[in-house]
PDB file of C-alpha atoms in Angstrom:
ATOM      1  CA  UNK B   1      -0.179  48.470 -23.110  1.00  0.00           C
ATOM      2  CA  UNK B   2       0.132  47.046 -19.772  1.00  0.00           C
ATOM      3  CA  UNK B   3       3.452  45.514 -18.465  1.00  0.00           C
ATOM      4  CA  UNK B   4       3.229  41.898 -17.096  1.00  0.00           C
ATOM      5  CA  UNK B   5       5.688  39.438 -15.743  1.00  0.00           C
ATOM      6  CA  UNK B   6       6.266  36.004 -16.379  1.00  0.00           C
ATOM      7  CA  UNK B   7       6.250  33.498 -13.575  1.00  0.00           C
ATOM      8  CA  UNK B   8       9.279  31.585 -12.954  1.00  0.00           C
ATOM      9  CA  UNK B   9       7.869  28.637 -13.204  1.00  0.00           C
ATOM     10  CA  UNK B  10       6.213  28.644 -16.198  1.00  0.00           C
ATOM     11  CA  UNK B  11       8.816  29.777 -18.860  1.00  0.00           C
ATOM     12  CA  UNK B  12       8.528  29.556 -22.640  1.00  0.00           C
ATOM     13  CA  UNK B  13      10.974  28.561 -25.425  1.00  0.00           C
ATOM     14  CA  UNK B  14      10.928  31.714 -27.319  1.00  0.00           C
ATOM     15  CA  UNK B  15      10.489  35.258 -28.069  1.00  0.00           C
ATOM     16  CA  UNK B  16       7.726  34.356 -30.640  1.00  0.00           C
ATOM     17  CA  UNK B  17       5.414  32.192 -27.826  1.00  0.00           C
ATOM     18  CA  UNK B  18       6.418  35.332 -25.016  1.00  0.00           C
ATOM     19  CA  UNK B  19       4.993  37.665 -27.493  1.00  0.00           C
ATOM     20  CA  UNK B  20       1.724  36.353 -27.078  1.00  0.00           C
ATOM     21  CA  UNK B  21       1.035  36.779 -23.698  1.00  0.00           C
ATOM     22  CA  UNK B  22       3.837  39.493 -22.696  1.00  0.00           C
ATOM     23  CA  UNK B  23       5.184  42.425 -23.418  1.00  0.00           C
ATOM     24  CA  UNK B  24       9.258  42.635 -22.642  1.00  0.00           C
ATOM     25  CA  UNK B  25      10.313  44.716 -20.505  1.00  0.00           C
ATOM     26  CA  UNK B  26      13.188  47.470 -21.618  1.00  0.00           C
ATOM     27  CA  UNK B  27      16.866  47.027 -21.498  1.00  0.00           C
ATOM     28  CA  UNK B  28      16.100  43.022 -20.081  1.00  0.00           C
ATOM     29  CA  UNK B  29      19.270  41.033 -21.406  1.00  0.00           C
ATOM     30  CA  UNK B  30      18.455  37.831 -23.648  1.00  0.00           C
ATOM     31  CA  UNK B  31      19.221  34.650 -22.113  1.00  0.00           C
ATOM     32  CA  UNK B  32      19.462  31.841 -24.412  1.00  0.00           C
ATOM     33  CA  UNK B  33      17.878  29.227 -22.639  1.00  0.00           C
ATOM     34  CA  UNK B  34      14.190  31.136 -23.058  1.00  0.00           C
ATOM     35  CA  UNK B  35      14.680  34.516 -24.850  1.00  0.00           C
ATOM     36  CA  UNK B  36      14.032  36.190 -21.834  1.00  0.00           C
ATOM     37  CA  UNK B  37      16.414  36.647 -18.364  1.00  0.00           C
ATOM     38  CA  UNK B  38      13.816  35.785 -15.999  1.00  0.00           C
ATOM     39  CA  UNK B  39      15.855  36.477 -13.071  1.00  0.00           C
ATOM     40  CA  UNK B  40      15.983  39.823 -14.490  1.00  0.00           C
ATOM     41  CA  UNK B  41      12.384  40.897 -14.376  1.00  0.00           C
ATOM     42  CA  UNK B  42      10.467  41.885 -11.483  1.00  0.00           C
ATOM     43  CA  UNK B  43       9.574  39.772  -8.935  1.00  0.00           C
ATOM     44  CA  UNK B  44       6.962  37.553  -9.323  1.00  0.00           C
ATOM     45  CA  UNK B  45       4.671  38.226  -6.324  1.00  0.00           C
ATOM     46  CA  UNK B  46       3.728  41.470  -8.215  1.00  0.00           C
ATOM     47  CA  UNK B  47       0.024  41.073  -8.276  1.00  0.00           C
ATOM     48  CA  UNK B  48       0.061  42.408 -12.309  1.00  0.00           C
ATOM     49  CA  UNK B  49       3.071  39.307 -13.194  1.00  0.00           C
ATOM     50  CA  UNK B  50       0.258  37.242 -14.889  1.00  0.00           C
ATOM     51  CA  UNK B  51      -3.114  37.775 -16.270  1.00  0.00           C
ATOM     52  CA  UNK B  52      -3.610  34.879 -18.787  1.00  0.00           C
ATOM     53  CA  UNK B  53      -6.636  34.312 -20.744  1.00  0.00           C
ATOM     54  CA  UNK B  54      -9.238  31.441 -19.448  1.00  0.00           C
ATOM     55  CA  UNK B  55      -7.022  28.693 -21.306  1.00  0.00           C
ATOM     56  CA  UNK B  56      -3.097  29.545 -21.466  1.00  0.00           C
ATOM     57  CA  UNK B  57      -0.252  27.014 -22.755  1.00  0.00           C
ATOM     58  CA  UNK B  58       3.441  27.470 -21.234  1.00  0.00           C
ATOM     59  CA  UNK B  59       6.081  25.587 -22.976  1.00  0.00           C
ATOM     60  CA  UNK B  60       9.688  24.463 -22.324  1.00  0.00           C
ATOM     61  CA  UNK B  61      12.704  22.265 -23.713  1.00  0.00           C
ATOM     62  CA  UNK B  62      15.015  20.608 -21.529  1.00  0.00           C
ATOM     63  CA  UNK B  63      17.103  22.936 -21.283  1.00  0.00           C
ATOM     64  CA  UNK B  64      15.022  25.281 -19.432  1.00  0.00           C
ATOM     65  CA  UNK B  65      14.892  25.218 -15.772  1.00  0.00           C
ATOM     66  CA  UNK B  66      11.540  23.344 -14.066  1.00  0.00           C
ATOM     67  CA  UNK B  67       8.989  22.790 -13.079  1.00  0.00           C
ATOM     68  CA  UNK B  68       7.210  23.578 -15.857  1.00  0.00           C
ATOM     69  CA  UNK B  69       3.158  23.792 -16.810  1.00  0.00           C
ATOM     70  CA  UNK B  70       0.928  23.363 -20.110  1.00  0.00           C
ATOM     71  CA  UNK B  71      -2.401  23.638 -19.519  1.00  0.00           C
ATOM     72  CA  UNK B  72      -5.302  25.470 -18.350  1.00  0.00           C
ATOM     73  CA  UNK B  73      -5.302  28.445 -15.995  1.00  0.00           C
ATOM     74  CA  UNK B  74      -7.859  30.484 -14.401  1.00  0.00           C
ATOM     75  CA  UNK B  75      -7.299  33.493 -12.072  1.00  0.00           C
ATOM     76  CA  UNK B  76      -3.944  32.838 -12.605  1.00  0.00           C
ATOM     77  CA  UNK B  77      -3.555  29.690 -11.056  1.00  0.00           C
ATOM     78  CA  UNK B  78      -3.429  25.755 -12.292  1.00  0.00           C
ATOM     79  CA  UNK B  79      -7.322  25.058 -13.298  1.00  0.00           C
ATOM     80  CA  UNK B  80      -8.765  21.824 -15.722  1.00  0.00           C
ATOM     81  CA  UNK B  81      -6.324  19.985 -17.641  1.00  0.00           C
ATOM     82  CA  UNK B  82      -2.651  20.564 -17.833  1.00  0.00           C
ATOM     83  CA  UNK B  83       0.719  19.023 -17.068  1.00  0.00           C
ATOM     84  CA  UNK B  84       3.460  19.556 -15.010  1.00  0.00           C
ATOM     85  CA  UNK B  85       7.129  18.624 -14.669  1.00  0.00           C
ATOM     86  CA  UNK B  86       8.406  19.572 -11.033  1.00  0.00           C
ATOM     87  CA  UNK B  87      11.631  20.323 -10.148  1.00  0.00           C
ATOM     88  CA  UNK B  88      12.180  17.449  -8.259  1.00  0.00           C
ATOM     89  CA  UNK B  89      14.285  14.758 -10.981  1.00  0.00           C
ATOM     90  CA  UNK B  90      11.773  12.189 -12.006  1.00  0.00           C
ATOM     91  CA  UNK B  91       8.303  13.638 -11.185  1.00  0.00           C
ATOM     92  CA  UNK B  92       5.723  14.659 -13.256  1.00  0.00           C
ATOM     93  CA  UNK B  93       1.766  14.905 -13.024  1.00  0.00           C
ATOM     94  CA  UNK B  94      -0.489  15.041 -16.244  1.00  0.00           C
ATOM     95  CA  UNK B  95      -4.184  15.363 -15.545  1.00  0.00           C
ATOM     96  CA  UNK B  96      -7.047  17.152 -13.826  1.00  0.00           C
ATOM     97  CA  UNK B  97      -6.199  20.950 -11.669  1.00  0.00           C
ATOM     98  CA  UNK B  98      -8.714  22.753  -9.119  1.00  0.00           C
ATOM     99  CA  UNK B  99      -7.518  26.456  -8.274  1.00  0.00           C
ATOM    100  CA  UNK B 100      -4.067  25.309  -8.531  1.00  0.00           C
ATOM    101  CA  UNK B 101      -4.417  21.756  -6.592  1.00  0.00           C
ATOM    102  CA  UNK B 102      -4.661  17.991  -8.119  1.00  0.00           C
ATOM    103  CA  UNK B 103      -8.068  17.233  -8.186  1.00  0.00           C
ATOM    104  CA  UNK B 104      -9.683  15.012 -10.287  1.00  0.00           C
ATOM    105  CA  UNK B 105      -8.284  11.720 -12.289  1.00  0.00           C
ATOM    106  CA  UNK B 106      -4.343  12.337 -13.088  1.00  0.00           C
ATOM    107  CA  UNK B 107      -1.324  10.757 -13.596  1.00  0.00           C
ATOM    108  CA  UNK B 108       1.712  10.808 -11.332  1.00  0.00           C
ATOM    109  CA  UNK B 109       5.438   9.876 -12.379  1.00  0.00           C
ATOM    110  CA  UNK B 110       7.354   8.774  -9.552  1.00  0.00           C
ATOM    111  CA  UNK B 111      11.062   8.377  -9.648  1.00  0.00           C
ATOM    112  CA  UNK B 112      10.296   4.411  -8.430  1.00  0.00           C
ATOM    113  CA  UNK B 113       7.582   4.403 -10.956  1.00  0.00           C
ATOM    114  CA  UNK B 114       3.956   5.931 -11.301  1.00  0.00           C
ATOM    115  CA  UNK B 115       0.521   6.237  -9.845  1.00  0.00           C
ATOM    116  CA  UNK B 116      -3.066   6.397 -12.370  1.00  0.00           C
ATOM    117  CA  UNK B 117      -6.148   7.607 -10.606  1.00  0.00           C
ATOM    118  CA  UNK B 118      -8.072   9.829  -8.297  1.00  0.00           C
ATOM    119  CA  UNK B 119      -6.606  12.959  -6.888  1.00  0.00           C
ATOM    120  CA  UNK B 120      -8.201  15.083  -4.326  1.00  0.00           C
ATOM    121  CA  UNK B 121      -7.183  18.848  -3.261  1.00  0.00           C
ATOM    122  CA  UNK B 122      -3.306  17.832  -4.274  1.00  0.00           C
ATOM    123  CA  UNK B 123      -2.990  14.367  -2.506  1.00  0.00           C
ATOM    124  CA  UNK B 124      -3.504  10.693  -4.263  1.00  0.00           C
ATOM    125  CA  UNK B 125      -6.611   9.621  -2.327  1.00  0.00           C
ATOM    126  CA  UNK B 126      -9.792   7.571  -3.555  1.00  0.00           C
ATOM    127  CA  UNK B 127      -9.453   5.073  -6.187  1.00  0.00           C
ATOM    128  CA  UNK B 128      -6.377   4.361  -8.424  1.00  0.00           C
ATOM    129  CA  UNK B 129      -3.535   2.245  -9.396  1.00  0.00           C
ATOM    130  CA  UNK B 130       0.162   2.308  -8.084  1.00  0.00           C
ATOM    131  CA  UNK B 131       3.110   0.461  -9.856  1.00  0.00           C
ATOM    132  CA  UNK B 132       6.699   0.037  -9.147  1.00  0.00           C
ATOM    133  CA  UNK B 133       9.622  -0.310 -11.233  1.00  0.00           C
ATOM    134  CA  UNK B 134      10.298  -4.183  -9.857  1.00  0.00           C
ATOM    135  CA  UNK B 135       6.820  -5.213 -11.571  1.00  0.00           C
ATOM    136  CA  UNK B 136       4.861  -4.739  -8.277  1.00  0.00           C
ATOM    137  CA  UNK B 137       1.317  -3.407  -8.085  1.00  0.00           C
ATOM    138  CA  UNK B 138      -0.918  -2.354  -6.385  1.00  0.00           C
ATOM    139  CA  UNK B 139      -5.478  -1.216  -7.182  1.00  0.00           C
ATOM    140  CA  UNK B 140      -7.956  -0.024  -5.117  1.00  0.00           C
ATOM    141  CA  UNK B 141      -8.421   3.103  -2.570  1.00  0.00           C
ATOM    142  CA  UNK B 142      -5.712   5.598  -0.926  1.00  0.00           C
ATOM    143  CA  UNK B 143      -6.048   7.928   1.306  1.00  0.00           C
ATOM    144  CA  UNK B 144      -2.868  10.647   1.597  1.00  0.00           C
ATOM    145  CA  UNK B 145      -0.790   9.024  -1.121  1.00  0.00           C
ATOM    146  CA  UNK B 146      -1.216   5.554   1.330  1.00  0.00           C
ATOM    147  CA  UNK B 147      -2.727   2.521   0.428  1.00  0.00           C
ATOM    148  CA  UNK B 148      -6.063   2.428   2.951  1.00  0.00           C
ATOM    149  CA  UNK B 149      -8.909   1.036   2.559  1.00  0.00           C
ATOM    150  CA  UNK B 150      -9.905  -2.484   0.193  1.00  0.00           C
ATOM    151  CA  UNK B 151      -7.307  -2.894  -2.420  1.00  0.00           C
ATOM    152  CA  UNK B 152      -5.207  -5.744  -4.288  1.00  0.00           C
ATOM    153  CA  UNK B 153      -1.490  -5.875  -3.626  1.00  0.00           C
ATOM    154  CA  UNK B 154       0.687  -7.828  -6.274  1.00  0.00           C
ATOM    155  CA  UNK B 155       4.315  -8.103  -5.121  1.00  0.00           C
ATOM    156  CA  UNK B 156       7.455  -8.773  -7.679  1.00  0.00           C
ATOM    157  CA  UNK B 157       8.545 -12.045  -5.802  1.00  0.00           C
ATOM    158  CA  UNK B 158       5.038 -13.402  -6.417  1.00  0.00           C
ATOM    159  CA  UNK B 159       3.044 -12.168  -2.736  1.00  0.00           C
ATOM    160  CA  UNK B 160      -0.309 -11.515  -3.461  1.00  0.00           C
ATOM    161  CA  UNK B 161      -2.637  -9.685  -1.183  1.00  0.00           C
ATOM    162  CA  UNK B 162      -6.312  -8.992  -1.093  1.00  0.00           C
ATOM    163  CA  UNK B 163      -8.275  -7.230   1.488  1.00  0.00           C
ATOM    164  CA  UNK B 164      -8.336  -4.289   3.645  1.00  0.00           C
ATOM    165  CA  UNK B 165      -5.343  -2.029   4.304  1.00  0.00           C
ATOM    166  CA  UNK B 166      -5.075   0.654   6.755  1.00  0.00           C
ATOM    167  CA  UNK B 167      -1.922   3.336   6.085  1.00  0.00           C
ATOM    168  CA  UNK B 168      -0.156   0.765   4.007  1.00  0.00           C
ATOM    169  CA  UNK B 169      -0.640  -2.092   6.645  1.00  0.00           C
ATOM    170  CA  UNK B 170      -2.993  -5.139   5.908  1.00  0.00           C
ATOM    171  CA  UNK B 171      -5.361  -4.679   8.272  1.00  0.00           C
ATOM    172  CA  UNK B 172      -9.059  -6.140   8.302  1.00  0.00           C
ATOM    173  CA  UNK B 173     -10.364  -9.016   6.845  1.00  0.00           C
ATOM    174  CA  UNK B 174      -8.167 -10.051   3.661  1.00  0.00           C
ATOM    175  CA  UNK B 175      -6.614 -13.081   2.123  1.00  0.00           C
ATOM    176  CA  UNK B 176      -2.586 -13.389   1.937  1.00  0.00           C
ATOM    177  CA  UNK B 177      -0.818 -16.020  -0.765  1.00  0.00           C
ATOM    178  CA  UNK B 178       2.775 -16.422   0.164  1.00  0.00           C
ATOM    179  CA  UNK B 179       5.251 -17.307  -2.525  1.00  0.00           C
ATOM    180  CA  UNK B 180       5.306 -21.101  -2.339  1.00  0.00           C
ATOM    181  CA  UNK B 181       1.605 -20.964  -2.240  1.00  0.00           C
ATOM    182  CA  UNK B 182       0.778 -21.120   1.266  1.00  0.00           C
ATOM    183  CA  UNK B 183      -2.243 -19.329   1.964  1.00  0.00           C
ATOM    184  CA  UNK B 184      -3.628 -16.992   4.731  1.00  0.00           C
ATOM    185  CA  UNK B 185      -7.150 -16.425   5.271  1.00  0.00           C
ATOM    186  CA  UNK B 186      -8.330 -13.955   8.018  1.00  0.00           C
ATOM    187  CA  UNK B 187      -8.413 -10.995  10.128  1.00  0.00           C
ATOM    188  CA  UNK B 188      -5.019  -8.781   9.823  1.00  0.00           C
ATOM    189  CA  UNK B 189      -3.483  -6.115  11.987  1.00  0.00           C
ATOM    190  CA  UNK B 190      -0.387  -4.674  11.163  1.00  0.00           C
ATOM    191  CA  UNK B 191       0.302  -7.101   8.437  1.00  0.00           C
ATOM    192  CA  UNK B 192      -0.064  -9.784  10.268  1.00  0.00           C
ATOM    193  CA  UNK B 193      -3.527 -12.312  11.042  1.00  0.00           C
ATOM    194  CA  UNK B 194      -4.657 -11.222  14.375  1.00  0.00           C
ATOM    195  CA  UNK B 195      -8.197 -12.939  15.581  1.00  0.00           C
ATOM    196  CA  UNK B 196      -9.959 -16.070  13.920  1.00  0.00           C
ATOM    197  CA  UNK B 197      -8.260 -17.411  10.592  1.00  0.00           C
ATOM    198  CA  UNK B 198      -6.964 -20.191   8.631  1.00  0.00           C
ATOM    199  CA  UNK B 199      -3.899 -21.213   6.936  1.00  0.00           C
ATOM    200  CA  UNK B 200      -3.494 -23.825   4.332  1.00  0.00           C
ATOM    201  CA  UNK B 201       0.342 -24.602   3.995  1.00  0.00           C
ATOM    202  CA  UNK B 202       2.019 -25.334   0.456  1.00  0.00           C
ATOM    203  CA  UNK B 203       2.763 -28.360   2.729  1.00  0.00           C
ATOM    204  CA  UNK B 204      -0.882 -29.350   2.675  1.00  0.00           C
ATOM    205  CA  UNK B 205      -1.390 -28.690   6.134  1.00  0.00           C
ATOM    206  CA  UNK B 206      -4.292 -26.861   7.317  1.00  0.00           C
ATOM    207  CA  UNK B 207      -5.086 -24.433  10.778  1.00  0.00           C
ATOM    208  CA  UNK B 208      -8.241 -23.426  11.336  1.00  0.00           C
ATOM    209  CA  UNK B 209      -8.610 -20.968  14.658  1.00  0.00           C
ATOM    210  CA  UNK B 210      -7.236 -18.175  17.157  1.00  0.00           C
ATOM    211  CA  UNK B 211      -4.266 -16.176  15.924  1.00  0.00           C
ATOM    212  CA  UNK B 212      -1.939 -13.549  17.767  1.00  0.00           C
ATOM    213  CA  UNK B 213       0.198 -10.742  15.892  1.00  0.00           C
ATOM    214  CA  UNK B 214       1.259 -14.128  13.532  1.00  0.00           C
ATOM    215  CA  UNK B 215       1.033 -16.385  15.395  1.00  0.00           C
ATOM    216  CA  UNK B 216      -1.406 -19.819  16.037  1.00  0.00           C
ATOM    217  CA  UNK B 217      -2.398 -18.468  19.852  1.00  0.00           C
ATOM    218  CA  UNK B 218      -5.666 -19.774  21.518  1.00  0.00           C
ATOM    219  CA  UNK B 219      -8.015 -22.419  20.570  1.00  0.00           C
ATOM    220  CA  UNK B 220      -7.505 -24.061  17.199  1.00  0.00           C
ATOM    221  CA  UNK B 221      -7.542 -27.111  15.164  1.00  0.00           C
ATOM    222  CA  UNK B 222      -4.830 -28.501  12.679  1.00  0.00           C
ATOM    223  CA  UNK B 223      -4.903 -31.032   9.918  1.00  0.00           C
ATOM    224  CA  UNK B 224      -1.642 -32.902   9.365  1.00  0.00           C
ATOM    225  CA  UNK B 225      -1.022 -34.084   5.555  1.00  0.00           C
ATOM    226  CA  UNK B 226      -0.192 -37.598   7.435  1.00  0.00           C
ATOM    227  CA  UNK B 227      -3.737 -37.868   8.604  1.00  0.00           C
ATOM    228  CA  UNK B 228      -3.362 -36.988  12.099  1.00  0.00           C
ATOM    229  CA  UNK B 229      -5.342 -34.134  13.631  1.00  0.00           C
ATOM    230  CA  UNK B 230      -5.233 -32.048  16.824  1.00  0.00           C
ATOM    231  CA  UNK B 231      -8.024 -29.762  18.478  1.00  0.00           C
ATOM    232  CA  UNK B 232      -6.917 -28.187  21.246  1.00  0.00           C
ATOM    233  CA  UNK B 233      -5.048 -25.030  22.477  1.00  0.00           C
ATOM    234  CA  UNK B 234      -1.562 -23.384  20.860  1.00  0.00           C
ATOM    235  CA  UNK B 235       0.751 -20.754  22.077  1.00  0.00           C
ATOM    236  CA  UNK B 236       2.819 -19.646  19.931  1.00  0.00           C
ATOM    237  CA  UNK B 237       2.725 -22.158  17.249  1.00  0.00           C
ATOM    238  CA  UNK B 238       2.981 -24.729  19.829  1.00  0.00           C
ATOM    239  CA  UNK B 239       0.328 -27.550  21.486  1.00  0.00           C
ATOM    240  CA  UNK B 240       0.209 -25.550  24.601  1.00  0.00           C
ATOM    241  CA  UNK B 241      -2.588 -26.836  27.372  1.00  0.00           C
ATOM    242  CA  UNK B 242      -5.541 -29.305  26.952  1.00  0.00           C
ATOM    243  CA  UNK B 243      -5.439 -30.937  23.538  1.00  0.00           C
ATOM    244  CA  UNK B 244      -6.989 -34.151  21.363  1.00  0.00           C
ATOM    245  CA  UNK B 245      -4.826 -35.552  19.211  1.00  0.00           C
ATOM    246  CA  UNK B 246      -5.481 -38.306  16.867  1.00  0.00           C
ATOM    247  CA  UNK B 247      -2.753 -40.287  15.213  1.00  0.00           C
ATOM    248  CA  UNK B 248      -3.854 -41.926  11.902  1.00  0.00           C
ATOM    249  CA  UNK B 249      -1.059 -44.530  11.500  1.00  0.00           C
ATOM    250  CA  UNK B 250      -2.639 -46.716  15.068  1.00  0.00           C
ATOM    251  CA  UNK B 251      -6.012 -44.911  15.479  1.00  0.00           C
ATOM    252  CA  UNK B 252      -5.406 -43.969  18.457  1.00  0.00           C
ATOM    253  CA  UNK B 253      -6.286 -40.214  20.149  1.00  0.00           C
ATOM    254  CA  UNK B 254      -4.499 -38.511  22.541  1.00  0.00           C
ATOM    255  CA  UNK B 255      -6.527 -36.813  25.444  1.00  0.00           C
ATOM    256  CA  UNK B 256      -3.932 -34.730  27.457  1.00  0.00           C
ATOM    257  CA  UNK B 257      -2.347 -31.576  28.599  1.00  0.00           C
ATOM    258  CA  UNK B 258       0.437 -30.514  26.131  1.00  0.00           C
ATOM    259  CA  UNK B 259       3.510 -28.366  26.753  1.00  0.00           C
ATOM    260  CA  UNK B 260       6.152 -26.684  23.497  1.00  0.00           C
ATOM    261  CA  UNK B 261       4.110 -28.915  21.293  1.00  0.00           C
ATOM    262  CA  UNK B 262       4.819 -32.210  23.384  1.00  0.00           C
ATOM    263  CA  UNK B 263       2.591 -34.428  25.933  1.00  0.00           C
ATOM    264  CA  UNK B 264       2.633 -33.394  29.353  1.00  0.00           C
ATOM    265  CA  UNK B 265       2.197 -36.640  30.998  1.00  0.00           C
ATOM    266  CA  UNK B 266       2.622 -40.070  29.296  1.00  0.00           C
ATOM    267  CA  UNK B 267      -0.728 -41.661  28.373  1.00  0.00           C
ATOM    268  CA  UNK B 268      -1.141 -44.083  30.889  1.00  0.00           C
ATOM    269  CA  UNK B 269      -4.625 -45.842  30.316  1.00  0.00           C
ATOM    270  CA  UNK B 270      -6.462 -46.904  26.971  1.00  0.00           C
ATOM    271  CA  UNK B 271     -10.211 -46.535  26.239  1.00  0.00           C
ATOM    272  CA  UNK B 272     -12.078 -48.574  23.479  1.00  0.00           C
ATOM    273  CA  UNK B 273     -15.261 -47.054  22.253  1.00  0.00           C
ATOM    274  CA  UNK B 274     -15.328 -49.218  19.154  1.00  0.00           C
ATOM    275  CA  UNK B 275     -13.199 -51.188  16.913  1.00  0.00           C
ATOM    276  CA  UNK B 276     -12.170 -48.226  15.130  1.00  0.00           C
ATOM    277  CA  UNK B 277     -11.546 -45.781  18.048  1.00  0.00           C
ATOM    278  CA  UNK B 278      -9.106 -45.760  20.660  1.00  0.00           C
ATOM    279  CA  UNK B 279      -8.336 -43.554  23.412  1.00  0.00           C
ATOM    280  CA  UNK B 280      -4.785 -43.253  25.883  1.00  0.00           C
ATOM    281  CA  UNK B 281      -5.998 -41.178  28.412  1.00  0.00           C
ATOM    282  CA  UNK B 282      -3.209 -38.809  30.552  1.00  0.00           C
ATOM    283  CA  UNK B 283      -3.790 -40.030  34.265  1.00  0.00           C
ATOM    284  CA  UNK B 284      -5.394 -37.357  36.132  1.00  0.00           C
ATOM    285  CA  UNK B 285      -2.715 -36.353  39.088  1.00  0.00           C
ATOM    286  CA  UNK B 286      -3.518 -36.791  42.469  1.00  0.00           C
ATOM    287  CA  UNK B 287      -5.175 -33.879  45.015  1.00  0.00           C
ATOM    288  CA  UNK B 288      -2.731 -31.936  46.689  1.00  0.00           C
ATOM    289  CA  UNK B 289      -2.276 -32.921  50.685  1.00  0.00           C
ATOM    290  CA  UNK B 290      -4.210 -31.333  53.210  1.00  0.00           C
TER     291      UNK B 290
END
């Protein structure tokens, strides 16, 4: 009968479960946490350590040392559906094995929480679900254990997220709802709206136009909740450069250059297109001197 070894790894509980797969070496003292002292037997790159049958079950207590493995096997290595406490304090991964590798649909204990989904050649990528202890959430595709691709993002203080992602960072078109309810609409980069968007403020303002890393930057228009309303150009959240602005309580529109959100130049002449709409009209500077 042919000696084999047992891996380190994957130890058993007793003599009786050892028995079925191994036969003990001679003279190898007992050790109470497994029946076996498996520091005692030969090391365990000997090609002959293990040779399981197609499906093999290795068990433990907690008193054993980890990581530990129940389920299948073939050619000695992880293969279909098993579990698997690591040594590392608070992980674990129940689900689908390839030649020793996650692959397939699995779970994955975290120490600050858990992911449920796709697995490919031993890293969380494709489709699946990843919580966290403080209630937050997050669904849709990964790629390296990182959220990338289209996905939902629910945050514990109430942020919710919906669109593209791109190694954890909102990036592409999505739609952002801040925690008082003020809502982002655009293109992201780096978590923040970067190109044409809109914003709809808890406030009941509205922007609709050009955005920089966050910022309203380049053409836009705004909607006051007073009734006024301003097309023009921002910098920086700002009325920066030629700019319309209409003020509901006279009727009356500004037609100016504006500078840190203020009128250049004090209106200086009025236009009357109709009863209803007025104009004061920036005067338009002289031509420099010869």
């Amino acid at each position: 009968k042919k000696v084999v070894y047992v891996e380190p790894l994957q130890n058993a509980t007793s003599r009786r479960i050892l028995s079925m797969y191994y036969q003990q070496q001679a003279n190898v003292p007992v050790d109470w946490r497994n029946g076996l002292d498996m520091r005692s037997l030969a090391p365990a790159q000997d090609p002959n350590y293990l040779i399981p049958k197609q499906t093999n079950t290795y068990e433990t207590n907690l008193k054993s040392a980890k990581p530990f493995y129940e389920g299948g096997l073939l050619n000695q290595l992880r293969h279909g559906y098993g579990k698997c406490q690591y040594r590392n304090a608070g992980f674990g991964y129940e689900g689908d094995w390839t030649h020793g590798r996650t692959n397939g649909q699995g779970k994955l204990q975290l120490p600050d929480g858990m992911y449920e989904g796709e697995f490919r050649n031993g890293e969380i990528t494709g489709s699946g679900v990843r919580r966290w202890k403080d209630g937050s959430q997050y669904t849709g595709e990964f790629l390296d254990g990182e959220m990338h691709g289209q996905g939902l993002h629910l945050r514990a203080n109430g942020e919710r997220y919906e669109g593209g992602f791109v190694r954890n960072q909102r990036s592409g078109h999505g739609v952002l709802v801040m925690q008082d309810g003020t809502c982002f609409d655009g293109i992201f980069e780096e978590h923040r709206l970067n190109g044409p968007g809109t914003c709809e403020a808890s406030s009941g303002d509205r922007y609709e136009g050009d955005w920089c890393r966050g910022n309203m930057d380049g053409v836009g228009e705004y909607w006051y909740t007073n009734g006024d309303h301003y097309v023009g150009r921002f910098a920086r959240n700002l009325r920066e450069g030629k700019g319309f602005m209409f003020l509901a309580a006279s009727s009356i529109t500004l037609d100016c250059d504006w500078e840190r959100d203020v009128p250049l130049l004090n209106p200086s002449r009025l236009t009357v297109e109709s009863p209803d709409k007025l104009f004061w009209v920036a005067p338009t500077p002289p031509p420099p001197p010869k």
